[in-house]
Amino acid sequence: MGYVKWMDELSKALKIVFCIFYLDLTWMVYRIIKAFQAKNTTMAIVWIVIAVLLGWIWWIVDLIYVITQDKVIEF
């Protein structure tokens, strides 16, 4: 899908910008779409639950991981 490819090809600076609090929603959508593309509905559901229940704190994890690894955390 174009969205996942586009997010993968972003520069590190833009990935960090997308990790800032409200923009982290873009990474949650990225993970959910990527899980559905891989036909892994269990992980898609897990990411939806994390987005709803832990979204307010998960952005910090994403920010740290993007700064250190240049990608978002995936299970």
XYZ file of C-alpha atoms in Angstrom:
75
model
C 0.000 0.000 0.000
C 1.185 3.490 -0.790
C 0.781 4.858 2.734
C 3.066 2.255 4.313
C 5.695 2.683 1.596
C 5.559 6.462 1.952
C 5.975 6.270 5.742
C 8.894 3.834 5.380
C 10.707 6.178 2.998
C 10.410 9.332 5.133
C 13.558 11.013 6.368
C 14.487 10.576 10.014
C 13.588 14.208 10.747
C 10.054 13.786 9.381
C 9.640 10.505 11.259
C 10.522 12.352 14.474
C 8.030 15.119 13.642
C 5.334 12.470 13.163
C 6.152 11.099 16.632
C 5.140 14.297 18.371
C 2.064 13.810 20.553
C -0.978 14.156 18.270
C 0.880 13.272 15.096
C 1.711 9.873 16.583
C -1.715 8.860 15.361
C -0.088 8.592 11.914
C 2.182 5.832 13.221
C -0.743 3.991 14.788
C -2.572 4.044 11.459
C 0.671 2.872 9.795
C 0.948 -0.134 12.131
C -2.709 -1.098 11.738
C -2.559 -0.916 7.932
C 0.727 -2.837 7.875
C -0.760 -5.580 10.075
C -3.797 -5.901 7.824
C -1.536 -6.001 4.750
C 0.347 -8.913 6.328
C -3.045 -10.547 7.000
C -2.274 -10.471 10.717
C -5.626 -9.403 12.170
C -4.559 -10.295 15.707
C -1.769 -7.701 15.658
C -4.077 -5.184 14.000
C -6.509 -5.607 16.898
C -3.657 -5.303 19.400
C -2.537 -2.045 17.762
C -6.094 -0.703 17.799
C -6.367 -1.465 21.528
C -2.980 0.150 22.194
C -4.035 3.211 20.173
C -7.237 3.594 22.167
C -5.982 2.759 25.655
C -2.298 3.677 25.614
C -2.076 6.276 22.866
C -1.481 9.034 25.398
C 1.815 7.428 26.498
C 2.802 5.352 23.452
C 4.014 8.460 21.604
C 6.997 8.664 23.968
C 7.975 5.071 23.130
C 7.688 5.849 19.413
C 9.742 9.015 19.741
C 12.575 7.253 21.571
C 12.560 4.315 19.178
C 12.546 6.501 16.050
C 15.438 8.579 17.376
C 17.516 5.501 18.205
C 16.465 2.981 15.515
C 14.983 5.176 12.730
C 11.760 3.115 12.719
C 8.736 2.592 14.926
C 8.469 -0.321 17.288
C 6.630 -3.359 15.961
C 5.895 -6.705 17.538
